[in-house]
Amino acid sequence: MWARGVPYAEFGRLRAEAPVAWFPDEGTGFWSVHRYGDIVAASRDVATYSSARGISFEEPTDEDMAARRTIIDTDPPEHTKLRKIVSGHFSQRAVAVYEHFIAGLTEEVLDRCPDGGVFDFVDAVAKEVPIRVLARIMGLPEADLDLFIDLGDRLIANTDPDITDVVWGRDDTDAYRRYPFRSPYGKQLWDLGRQVVKGRLADPGDDLLSRLLRGEVDGDRLSETDLDNFFSILVVAGNETTRIAIAQGVLAFCERPEEWDRLRADPGLLDSATDEVLRWSCPTHFMRRTATTDTTLGRAQIRADDKVVLWYVSGNRDEEEFDHPDTFDVGRNPNRHLSFGRGGPHLCLGIHLARLEVKVMLAALARRYSRFELAGEPRRIRSNFTNGLKALPVRAYR
Ligand code: HEM
């Protein structure tokens, strides 16, 4: 079902008929939460809905979790401490200093695209910008960027045989259960991260990684495992997601040229268009929590240790929250979408950076192109977790 596309109609039916539903499959089964209000309520209540057993469908053991736990798999107070180390570097003010760099990079990437000719927007544009922004912020070596992109792809799209040869759900991945995304490529990302860290220890700078190396939790330096995992989540969470938003946004505009004309005619719509692209694209479909105690959500009787999956992609189309939720409207206001999470302490760390990247890209595209056309079938990543595109053939006209 997910290989064909996001099942919006099924989610609509579930919101109406079974807002919190039990699905017995996927290992021990899971509660599936479809309505906006229930998703926000569960995100907010971190004492009842824990992140400490991971945020995917997997069922890691305590030892697996200890090896691969990143900030996203922690609860307060540990979460609060980890978040404090990095939050200042990702505030709206802190990321604003990168605007000039992002704008220059975006123009450079677009300059390489043929006017009126066909190109793959994912490969030529969407893939190029987010990793280079991260490289700048974290001080990643230019020579490794293609490898970072490749490893990140193999992790995020660990269910797509076109992208990785070790497919979760198809292959035996037991040997890799302590690595990010239960993949051997998670280990490769750690190893690459360690090399970068080694270089930075020898030659510290003012980049984020150097500051992480100086970062302390309760007087202790971050452990090697913490560093490995911080490194991998920043690279994976900050790269693929933003790429997806940019590519899905352009697809939406290819299909709705009137919304493109509207945005071009009124640059005052750039902020609302950015958030509409984020709501519409919902790069991360869900996050999982685990109940710490018996509780109720809506009419569902949840038991301690049950898995609870919060479908942001469904909440983003909830008619109780959004007027005409299935309409792509660049002027939508208010737009309290769930694409970065909402209500809880795990709200995306990169929210301001991602918004800035998407906004700068939309502004550059709007200045440059009067029209986009699809020049072939867009190809989706086979995944229920990410809304990624493998290919988006387009023709763009000045
Ligand atoms: C369009 C782009 C992005 C989307 C859609 C996105 C989405 C998300 C979502 C849904 C969460 C979990 C929220 C929750 O469970 O409450 C999250 C967390 C996170 N994101 Fe993003 N993200 C994006 C870009 C970025 C960027 C650019 C970075 C930074 C480099 C980043 C770093 C993180 C981190 C570190 C977390 C974990 C935060 C925590 O647990 O406290 N993300 N993101």
Tab-separated table of C-alpha atoms and ligand atoms in Angstrom:
chain	number	residue	atom	x	y	z
A	1	MET	CA	0.000	0.000	0.000
A	2	TRP	CA	2.733	2.496	0.995
A	3	ALA	CA	4.770	1.676	-2.105
A	4	ARG	CA	1.881	3.042	-4.200
A	5	GLY	CA	1.503	6.234	-2.194
A	6	VAL	CA	0.459	7.689	1.139
A	7	PRO	CA	-2.923	6.106	1.979
A	8	TYR	CA	-4.734	9.405	2.656
A	9	ALA	CA	-8.202	7.925	2.002
A	10	GLU	CA	-7.597	5.061	4.445
A	11	PHE	CA	-6.381	7.531	7.082
A	12	GLY	CA	-9.528	9.625	6.494
A	13	ARG	CA	-11.686	6.563	7.141
A	14	LEU	CA	-9.671	5.664	10.246
A	15	ARG	CA	-9.961	9.229	11.635
A	16	ALA	CA	-13.746	8.928	11.279
A	17	GLU	CA	-14.292	5.316	12.295
A	18	ALA	CA	-11.339	4.225	14.435
A	19	PRO	CA	-9.381	7.272	15.656
A	20	VAL	CA	-7.157	5.145	17.898
A	21	ALA	CA	-7.081	1.609	16.499
A	22	TRP	CA	-5.252	-1.576	17.469
A	23	PHE	CA	-3.325	-3.279	14.686
A	24	PRO	CA	-2.172	-6.757	15.702
A	25	ASP	CA	0.607	-7.011	13.101
A	26	GLU	CA	4.192	-5.683	13.200
A	27	GLY	CA	5.567	-7.900	15.977
A	28	THR	CA	3.621	-7.374	19.189
A	29	GLY	CA	1.025	-5.133	17.549
A	30	PHE	CA	0.527	-1.396	17.945
A	31	TRP	CA	-1.997	1.348	18.628
A	32	SER	CA	-2.383	3.563	15.605
A	33	VAL	CA	-3.330	7.183	16.398
A	34	HIS	CA	-4.940	9.129	13.552
A	35	ARG	CA	-6.509	12.337	14.862
A	36	TYR	CA	-4.668	15.625	15.271
A	37	GLY	CA	-5.854	16.254	18.853
A	38	ASP	CA	-4.890	12.770	20.101
A	39	ILE	CA	-1.445	13.021	18.469
A	40	VAL	CA	-0.697	16.357	20.142
A	41	ALA	CA	-2.038	15.103	23.510
A	42	ALA	CA	0.198	12.008	23.409
A	43	SER	CA	3.247	14.041	22.286
A	44	ARG	CA	2.757	16.397	25.218
A	45	ASP	CA	2.361	13.653	27.855
A	46	VAL	CA	5.909	12.308	27.914
A	47	ALA	CA	5.421	10.642	31.311
A	48	THR	CA	2.790	8.314	29.792
A	49	TYR	CA	4.101	8.089	26.230
A	50	SER	CA	7.803	7.354	26.391
A	51	SER	CA	10.371	7.623	23.598
A	52	ALA	CA	12.905	5.458	25.418
A	53	ARG	CA	12.004	2.237	23.557
A	54	GLY	CA	12.700	3.905	20.249
A	55	ILE	CA	10.571	5.777	17.743
A	56	SER	CA	10.201	3.122	15.008
A	57	PHE	CA	8.264	-0.149	14.794
A	58	GLU	CA	11.327	-2.099	15.887
A	59	GLU	CA	11.482	-3.866	19.235
A	60	PRO	CA	15.038	-3.362	20.407
A	61	THR	CA	16.317	-4.992	23.581
A	62	ASP	CA	17.701	-2.839	26.421
A	63	GLU	CA	21.248	-3.564	25.172
A	64	ASP	CA	20.362	-2.631	21.590
A	65	MET	CA	18.816	0.599	22.816
A	66	ALA	CA	21.820	1.438	24.981
A	67	ALA	CA	24.116	1.128	21.960
A	68	ARG	CA	22.079	3.208	19.541
A	69	ARG	CA	20.049	5.604	21.652
A	70	THR	CA	20.031	9.139	20.239
A	71	ILE	CA	18.402	12.240	21.716
A	72	ILE	CA	15.147	11.285	19.973
A	73	ASP	CA	14.978	8.016	21.972
A	74	THR	CA	15.276	9.627	25.412
A	75	ASP	CA	12.798	10.937	27.984
A	76	PRO	CA	13.275	13.796	30.414
A	77	PRO	CA	15.431	14.380	32.404
A	78	GLU	CA	18.088	12.776	30.136
A	79	HIS	CA	16.453	14.338	27.088
A	80	THR	CA	16.470	17.791	28.660
A	81	LYS	CA	20.218	17.591	29.316
A	82	LEU	CA	21.096	16.413	25.805
A	83	ARG	CA	18.846	18.973	24.202
A	84	LYS	CA	20.450	21.781	26.203
A	85	ILE	CA	23.831	21.008	24.623
A	86	VAL	CA	22.591	21.645	21.099
A	87	SER	CA	19.449	23.781	21.320
A	88	GLY	CA	21.253	27.151	21.289
A	89	HIS	CA	22.956	26.249	17.997
A	90	PHE	CA	19.581	25.699	16.306
A	91	SER	CA	17.577	28.680	17.598
A	92	GLN	CA	15.962	30.953	15.028
A	93	ARG	CA	18.644	33.579	15.672
A	94	ALA	CA	21.506	31.094	15.496
A	95	VAL	CA	20.456	29.655	12.145
A	96	ALA	CA	19.661	33.065	10.623
A	97	VAL	CA	23.416	33.609	10.177
A	98	TYR	CA	23.411	30.844	7.563
A	99	GLU	CA	20.791	32.519	5.351
A	100	HIS	CA	23.356	34.177	3.116
A	101	PHE	CA	25.292	30.926	2.693
A	102	ILE	CA	22.107	28.942	1.953
A	103	ALA	CA	20.969	31.520	-0.618
A	104	GLY	CA	24.335	31.434	-2.419
A	105	LEU	CA	24.446	27.650	-2.410
A	106	THR	CA	20.873	27.418	-3.709
A	107	GLU	CA	21.641	29.767	-6.612
A	108	GLU	CA	24.790	27.821	-7.456
A	109	VAL	CA	22.887	24.527	-7.561
A	110	LEU	CA	20.077	26.008	-9.682
A	111	ASP	CA	22.570	27.584	-12.106
A	112	ARG	CA	23.621	24.066	-13.094
A	113	CYS	CA	20.063	23.049	-14.140
A	114	PRO	CA	19.166	23.330	-17.845
A	115	ASP	CA	16.564	25.971	-18.766
A	116	GLY	CA	13.647	24.260	-20.503
A	117	GLY	CA	15.490	20.921	-20.478
A	118	VAL	CA	14.569	17.846	-18.479
A	119	PHE	CA	16.375	17.105	-15.227
A	120	ASP	CA	15.819	15.050	-12.106
A	121	PHE	CA	14.937	17.602	-9.445
A	122	VAL	CA	15.816	15.204	-6.604
A	123	ASP	CA	19.305	14.478	-7.873
A	124	ALA	CA	20.163	17.887	-9.268
A	125	VAL	CA	18.654	20.151	-6.608
A	126	ALA	CA	16.873	18.664	-3.591
A	127	LYS	CA	19.735	16.286	-2.740
A	128	GLU	CA	22.430	18.933	-3.079
A	129	VAL	CA	21.401	21.656	-0.655
A	130	PRO	CA	20.578	20.163	2.803
A	131	ILE	CA	23.756	18.073	3.120
A	132	ARG	CA	25.933	21.056	2.180
A	133	VAL	CA	24.205	23.220	4.769
A	134	LEU	CA	24.856	20.561	7.406
A	135	ALA	CA	28.426	20.228	6.211
A	136	ARG	CA	28.883	23.944	6.773
A	137	ILE	CA	27.274	23.943	10.227
A	138	MET	CA	29.012	20.797	11.445
A	139	GLY	CA	32.254	21.233	9.576
A	140	LEU	CA	31.955	17.982	7.569
A	141	PRO	CA	34.686	17.449	4.982
A	142	GLU	CA	33.553	18.220	1.420
A	143	ALA	CA	35.178	15.020	0.141
A	144	ASP	CA	32.847	12.841	2.261
A	145	LEU	CA	29.546	14.472	1.329
A	146	ASP	CA	28.497	11.947	-1.341
A	147	LEU	CA	29.203	9.152	1.091
A	148	PHE	CA	27.104	10.861	3.777
A	149	ILE	CA	24.229	11.201	1.317
A	150	ASP	CA	24.529	7.568	0.263
A	151	LEU	CA	24.679	6.214	3.828
A	152	GLY	CA	21.799	8.459	4.942
A	153	ASP	CA	19.701	7.175	2.016
A	154	ARG	CA	20.418	3.571	2.902
A	155	LEU	CA	19.315	4.197	6.498
A	156	ILE	CA	16.182	6.260	5.995
A	157	ALA	CA	15.066	4.086	3.057
A	158	ASN	CA	15.979	0.803	4.756
A	159	THR	CA	12.809	-0.789	3.342
A	160	ASP	CA	13.530	-0.025	-0.320
A	161	PRO	CA	15.554	-2.651	-2.244
A	162	ASP	CA	16.407	-0.047	-4.926
A	163	ILE	CA	18.338	1.902	-2.304
A	164	THR	CA	19.813	-0.650	0.082
A	165	ASP	CA	20.814	-4.292	-0.261
A	166	VAL	CA	19.957	-4.946	3.409
A	167	VAL	CA	16.184	-4.536	3.550
A	168	TRP	CA	14.405	-4.325	6.884
A	169	GLY	CA	11.406	-6.677	6.950
A	170	ARG	CA	12.855	-8.805	4.119
A	171	ASP	CA	16.369	-9.743	5.215
A	172	ASP	CA	17.684	-11.095	8.493
A	173	THR	CA	19.015	-7.947	10.168
A	174	ASP	CA	19.648	-9.450	13.594
A	175	ALA	CA	23.411	-8.982	13.293
A	176	TYR	CA	22.887	-5.223	12.855
A	177	ARG	CA	20.368	-4.626	15.621
A	178	ARG	CA	22.721	-2.400	17.620
A	179	TYR	CA	23.382	-0.050	14.724
A	180	PRO	CA	21.243	2.903	13.626
A	181	PHE	CA	18.217	1.753	11.607
A	182	ARG	CA	19.294	-1.868	12.221
A	183	SER	CA	21.556	-1.551	9.213
A	184	PRO	CA	25.250	-2.244	8.527
A	185	TYR	CA	25.299	1.219	6.947
A	186	GLY	CA	24.502	2.663	10.378
A	187	LYS	CA	27.843	1.271	11.516
A	188	GLN	CA	29.552	2.802	8.483
A	189	LEU	CA	28.041	6.174	9.368
A	190	TRP	CA	29.386	5.877	12.923
A	191	ASP	CA	32.832	4.982	11.571
A	192	LEU	CA	32.825	7.926	9.203
A	193	GLY	CA	31.665	10.162	12.057
A	194	ARG	CA	34.539	8.927	14.229
A	195	GLN	CA	37.068	9.828	11.549
A	196	VAL	CA	35.612	13.311	11.326
A	197	VAL	CA	35.648	13.615	15.136
A	198	LYS	CA	39.284	12.522	15.242
A	199	GLY	CA	40.203	15.227	12.771
A	200	ARG	CA	38.285	17.822	14.749
A	201	LEU	CA	39.866	16.841	18.064
A	202	ALA	CA	43.246	17.419	16.470
A	203	ASP	CA	42.165	20.709	14.939
A	204	PRO	CA	39.149	22.171	16.784
A	205	GLY	CA	37.169	25.045	15.278
A	206	ASP	CA	33.975	26.934	15.952
A	207	ASP	CA	31.707	24.499	14.113
A	208	LEU	CA	28.936	22.556	15.838
A	209	LEU	CA	30.947	19.365	16.055
A	210	SER	CA	33.822	21.064	17.847
A	211	ARG	CA	31.310	22.504	20.288
A	212	LEU	CA	29.690	19.099	20.785
A	213	LEU	CA	33.119	17.742	21.600
A	214	ARG	CA	33.429	20.405	24.279
A	215	GLY	CA	29.788	19.816	25.392
A	216	GLU	CA	29.097	18.454	28.830
A	217	VAL	CA	26.178	16.642	30.452
A	218	ASP	CA	26.152	17.173	34.219
A	219	GLY	CA	29.862	17.904	34.202
A	220	ASP	CA	30.679	14.806	32.114
A	221	ARG	CA	31.837	15.026	28.543
A	222	LEU	CA	29.592	13.266	26.014
A	223	SER	CA	30.613	9.607	25.810
A	224	GLU	CA	31.918	8.126	22.571
A	225	THR	CA	28.555	6.372	22.091
A	226	ASP	CA	26.666	9.640	22.669
A	227	LEU	CA	28.861	11.356	20.113
A	228	ASP	CA	28.422	8.588	17.514
A	229	ASN	CA	24.693	8.793	17.926
A	230	PHE	CA	24.444	12.590	17.991
A	231	PHE	CA	26.468	12.666	14.827
A	232	SER	CA	24.289	10.111	13.047
A	233	ILE	CA	20.966	11.715	14.020
A	234	LEU	CA	22.089	15.175	12.931
A	235	VAL	CA	23.284	13.887	9.579
A	236	VAL	CA	20.251	11.693	8.935
A	237	ALA	CA	17.496	13.869	10.454
A	238	GLY	CA	18.739	17.081	8.908
A	239	ASN	CA	19.441	15.848	5.428
A	240	GLU	CA	16.813	13.483	4.076
A	241	THR	CA	13.824	15.255	5.631
A	242	THR	CA	14.598	18.653	4.169
A	243	ARG	CA	15.321	17.096	0.783
A	244	ILE	CA	11.909	15.403	0.849
A	245	ALA	CA	10.106	18.646	1.706
A	246	ILE	CA	11.793	20.487	-1.173
A	247	ALA	CA	11.127	17.740	-3.734
A	248	GLN	CA	7.534	17.064	-2.660
A	249	GLY	CA	6.918	20.814	-2.677
A	250	VAL	CA	8.014	21.094	-6.303
A	251	LEU	CA	5.857	18.090	-7.190
A	252	ALA	CA	2.858	19.829	-5.588
A	253	PHE	CA	3.558	22.950	-7.666
A	254	CYS	CA	3.972	20.889	-10.880
A	255	GLU	CA	0.496	19.532	-10.262
A	256	ARG	CA	-1.002	22.901	-9.252
A	257	PRO	CA	0.433	25.622	-11.515
A	258	GLU	CA	-2.193	28.098	-10.244
A	259	GLU	CA	-0.660	27.946	-6.736
A	260	TRP	CA	2.776	28.552	-8.270
A	261	ASP	CA	1.427	31.624	-10.097
A	262	ARG	CA	-0.128	32.838	-6.852
A	263	LEU	CA	3.151	32.557	-4.942
A	264	ARG	CA	5.154	34.242	-7.707
A	265	ALA	CA	2.695	37.109	-7.825
A	266	ASP	CA	2.910	37.709	-4.069
A	267	PRO	CA	6.266	37.045	-2.351
A	268	GLY	CA	4.467	37.978	0.903
A	269	LEU	CA	3.130	34.415	0.751
A	270	LEU	CA	6.598	32.857	1.129
A	271	ASP	CA	6.228	32.055	4.840
A	272	SER	CA	2.775	30.533	4.548
A	273	ALA	CA	3.817	28.660	1.377
A	274	THR	CA	6.816	27.213	3.245
A	275	ASP	CA	4.600	25.842	5.991
A	276	GLU	CA	2.072	24.540	3.485
A	277	VAL	CA	4.863	22.687	1.650
A	278	LEU	CA	5.883	21.211	5.019
A	279	ARG	CA	2.312	20.194	5.962
A	280	TRP	CA	1.669	18.740	2.527
A	281	SER	CA	4.950	16.842	2.217
A	282	CYS	CA	5.078	15.555	5.814
A	283	PRO	CA	8.584	14.074	5.333
A	284	THR	CA	8.369	11.919	8.476
A	285	HIS	CA	5.053	10.075	8.564
A	286	PHE	CA	5.088	8.940	12.173
A	287	MET	CA	6.900	8.676	15.458
A	288	ARG	CA	6.305	5.823	17.842
A	289	ARG	CA	5.936	6.048	21.609
A	290	THR	CA	5.559	3.312	24.249
A	291	ALA	CA	2.976	3.502	27.055
A	292	THR	CA	4.588	3.534	30.491
A	293	THR	CA	1.321	2.718	32.278
A	294	ASP	CA	-2.273	1.648	31.570
A	295	THR	CA	-4.091	4.653	30.130
A	296	THR	CA	-6.850	5.766	27.772
A	297	LEU	CA	-6.543	7.769	24.572
A	298	GLY	CA	-9.941	8.650	23.105
A	299	ARG	CA	-11.898	5.482	23.795
A	300	ALA	CA	-8.897	3.165	23.484
A	301	GLN	CA	-7.728	1.264	26.568
A	302	ILE	CA	-3.964	1.286	26.220
A	303	ARG	CA	-1.885	-1.075	28.369
A	304	ALA	CA	1.561	-0.445	29.827
A	305	ASP	CA	4.291	-1.398	27.292
A	306	ASP	CA	1.982	-1.118	24.269
A	307	LYS	CA	3.440	0.543	21.202
A	308	VAL	CA	1.647	3.740	20.200
A	309	VAL	CA	2.252	5.128	16.712
A	310	LEU	CA	1.472	8.817	16.117
A	311	TRP	CA	0.667	9.363	12.438
A	312	TYR	CA	1.630	12.992	11.787
A	313	VAL	CA	0.760	12.433	8.124
A	314	SER	CA	-2.842	11.698	9.111
A	315	GLY	CA	-3.051	14.567	11.618
A	316	ASN	CA	-1.884	16.944	8.865
A	317	ARG	CA	-5.053	16.112	6.921
A	318	ASP	CA	-7.454	16.194	9.897
A	319	GLU	CA	-10.582	18.117	8.947
A	320	GLU	CA	-11.150	19.039	12.620
A	321	GLU	CA	-7.943	21.127	12.557
A	322	PHE	CA	-7.580	22.256	8.934
A	323	ASP	CA	-10.169	23.799	6.574
A	324	HIS	CA	-10.172	21.856	3.301
A	325	PRO	CA	-7.184	19.748	4.422
A	326	ASP	CA	-6.816	18.061	1.023
A	327	THR	CA	-6.317	21.397	-0.709
A	328	PHE	CA	-2.752	22.671	-1.191
A	329	ASP	CA	-3.131	26.354	-0.318
A	330	VAL	CA	-0.006	28.544	-0.274
A	331	GLY	CA	-1.869	31.164	1.764
A	332	ARG	CA	-3.057	28.773	4.498
A	333	ASN	CA	-3.234	30.526	7.848
A	334	PRO	CA	-3.263	29.293	10.548
A	335	ASN	CA	-1.246	26.197	9.724
A	336	ARG	CA	-0.310	24.347	12.906
A	337	HIS	CA	0.893	21.263	11.057
A	338	LEU	CA	2.523	18.254	12.686
A	339	SER	CA	5.441	17.753	10.298
A	340	PHE	CA	7.972	18.732	12.989
A	341	GLY	CA	5.938	17.112	15.786
A	342	ARG	CA	3.984	19.371	18.139
A	343	GLY	CA	3.340	19.885	21.802
A	344	GLY	CA	6.205	17.859	23.252
A	345	PRO	CA	9.882	18.326	24.069
A	346	HIS	CA	11.041	16.364	20.998
A	347	LEU	CA	9.752	19.071	18.633
A	348	CYS	CA	12.231	18.951	15.734
A	349	LEU	CA	15.524	20.520	16.739
A	350	GLY	CA	16.084	21.645	13.150
A	351	ILE	CA	12.700	23.365	12.727
A	352	HIS	CA	14.141	26.844	12.057
A	353	LEU	CA	16.932	25.577	9.844
A	354	ALA	CA	14.586	23.416	7.772
A	355	ARG	CA	12.063	26.260	7.393
A	356	LEU	CA	14.860	28.581	6.289
A	357	GLU	CA	16.180	26.115	3.695
A	358	VAL	CA	12.734	25.482	2.236
A	359	LYS	CA	11.863	29.183	2.179
A	360	VAL	CA	15.131	30.220	0.523
A	361	MET	CA	14.631	27.470	-2.085
A	362	LEU	CA	11.038	28.527	-2.848
A	363	ALA	CA	12.121	32.162	-3.157
A	364	ALA	CA	14.960	31.267	-5.550
A	365	LEU	CA	12.741	29.004	-7.661
A	366	ALA	CA	9.984	31.619	-7.803
A	367	ARG	CA	12.417	34.309	-8.994
A	368	ARG	CA	13.807	32.001	-11.645
A	369	TYR	CA	11.036	29.809	-13.041
A	370	SER	CA	7.595	30.735	-14.315
A	371	ARG	CA	6.480	27.135	-14.634
A	372	PHE	CA	7.366	23.528	-13.776
A	373	GLU	CA	6.135	20.512	-15.655
A	374	LEU	CA	6.428	16.862	-14.797
A	375	ALA	CA	8.579	15.190	-17.450
A	376	GLY	CA	7.992	11.597	-16.290
A	377	GLU	CA	6.643	9.590	-13.383
A	378	PRO	CA	7.921	10.635	-9.941
A	379	ARG	CA	9.269	7.564	-8.112
A	380	ARG	CA	8.478	7.116	-4.416
A	381	ILE	CA	10.728	5.504	-1.862
A	382	ARG	CA	9.152	2.253	-0.669
A	383	SER	CA	8.564	3.242	2.937
A	384	ASN	CA	5.841	3.858	5.503
A	385	PHE	CA	8.206	6.099	7.509
A	386	THR	CA	9.390	8.648	5.014
A	387	ASN	CA	7.643	10.453	2.166
A	388	GLY	CA	10.766	10.460	0.023
A	389	LEU	CA	11.073	10.628	-3.735
A	390	LYS	CA	13.817	8.726	-5.570
A	391	ALA	CA	13.251	10.632	-8.774
A	392	LEU	CA	11.292	13.677	-9.891
A	393	PRO	CA	11.828	14.332	-13.617
A	394	VAL	CA	10.845	17.923	-14.373
A	395	ARG	CA	11.132	20.580	-17.021
A	396	ALA	CA	11.445	24.109	-15.669
A	397	TYR	CA	10.812	27.250	-17.731
A	398	ARG	CA	12.123	30.753	-17.039
B	1	HEM	C1	11.751	19.403	6.693
B	1	HEM	C2	12.692	18.980	7.484
B	1	HEM	C3	12.479	18.263	8.778
B	1	HEM	C4	11.403	17.552	9.241
B	1	HEM	C5	10.064	17.325	8.549
B	1	HEM	C6	11.755	17.037	10.543
B	1	HEM	C7	10.902	16.276	11.336
B	1	HEM	C8	11.167	15.903	12.639
B	1	HEM	C9	10.241	15.205	13.506
B	1	HEM	C10	8.849	14.757	13.127
B	1	HEM	C11	10.856	15.030	14.702
B	1	HEM	C12	10.282	14.330	15.938
B	1	HEM	C13	9.345	15.270	16.662
B	1	HEM	C14	8.565	14.626	17.789
B	1	HEM	O1	8.542	13.412	17.919
B	1	HEM	O2	7.951	15.368	18.576
B	1	HEM	C15	12.181	15.585	14.585
B	1	HEM	C16	13.144	15.571	15.569
B	1	HEM	C17	14.444	15.955	15.370
B	1	HEM	N1	14.960	16.619	14.260
B	1	HEM	FE1	13.969	17.138	12.621
B	1	HEM	N2	13.020	17.429	10.825
B	1	HEM	C18	13.515	18.179	9.791
B	1	HEM	C19	14.746	18.795	9.700
B	1	HEM	C20	15.734	18.695	10.651
B	1	HEM	C21	17.018	19.355	10.590
B	1	HEM	C22	17.473	20.306	9.483
B	1	HEM	C23	17.703	18.957	11.693
B	1	HEM	C24	19.067	19.396	12.158
B	1	HEM	C25	20.158	19.181	11.788
B	1	HEM	C26	16.859	18.065	12.454
B	1	HEM	C27	17.202	17.437	13.624
B	1	HEM	C28	16.310	16.801	14.472
B	1	HEM	C29	16.663	16.250	15.761
B	1	HEM	C30	18.056	16.234	16.384
B	1	HEM	C31	15.503	15.725	16.323
B	1	HEM	C32	15.346	15.069	17.691
B	1	HEM	C33	14.953	16.153	18.671
B	1	HEM	C34	14.695	15.654	20.064
B	1	HEM	O3	14.462	14.466	20.262
B	1	HEM	O4	14.715	16.494	20.990
B	1	HEM	N3	15.663	17.938	11.800
B	1	HEM	N4	12.345	16.137	13.331
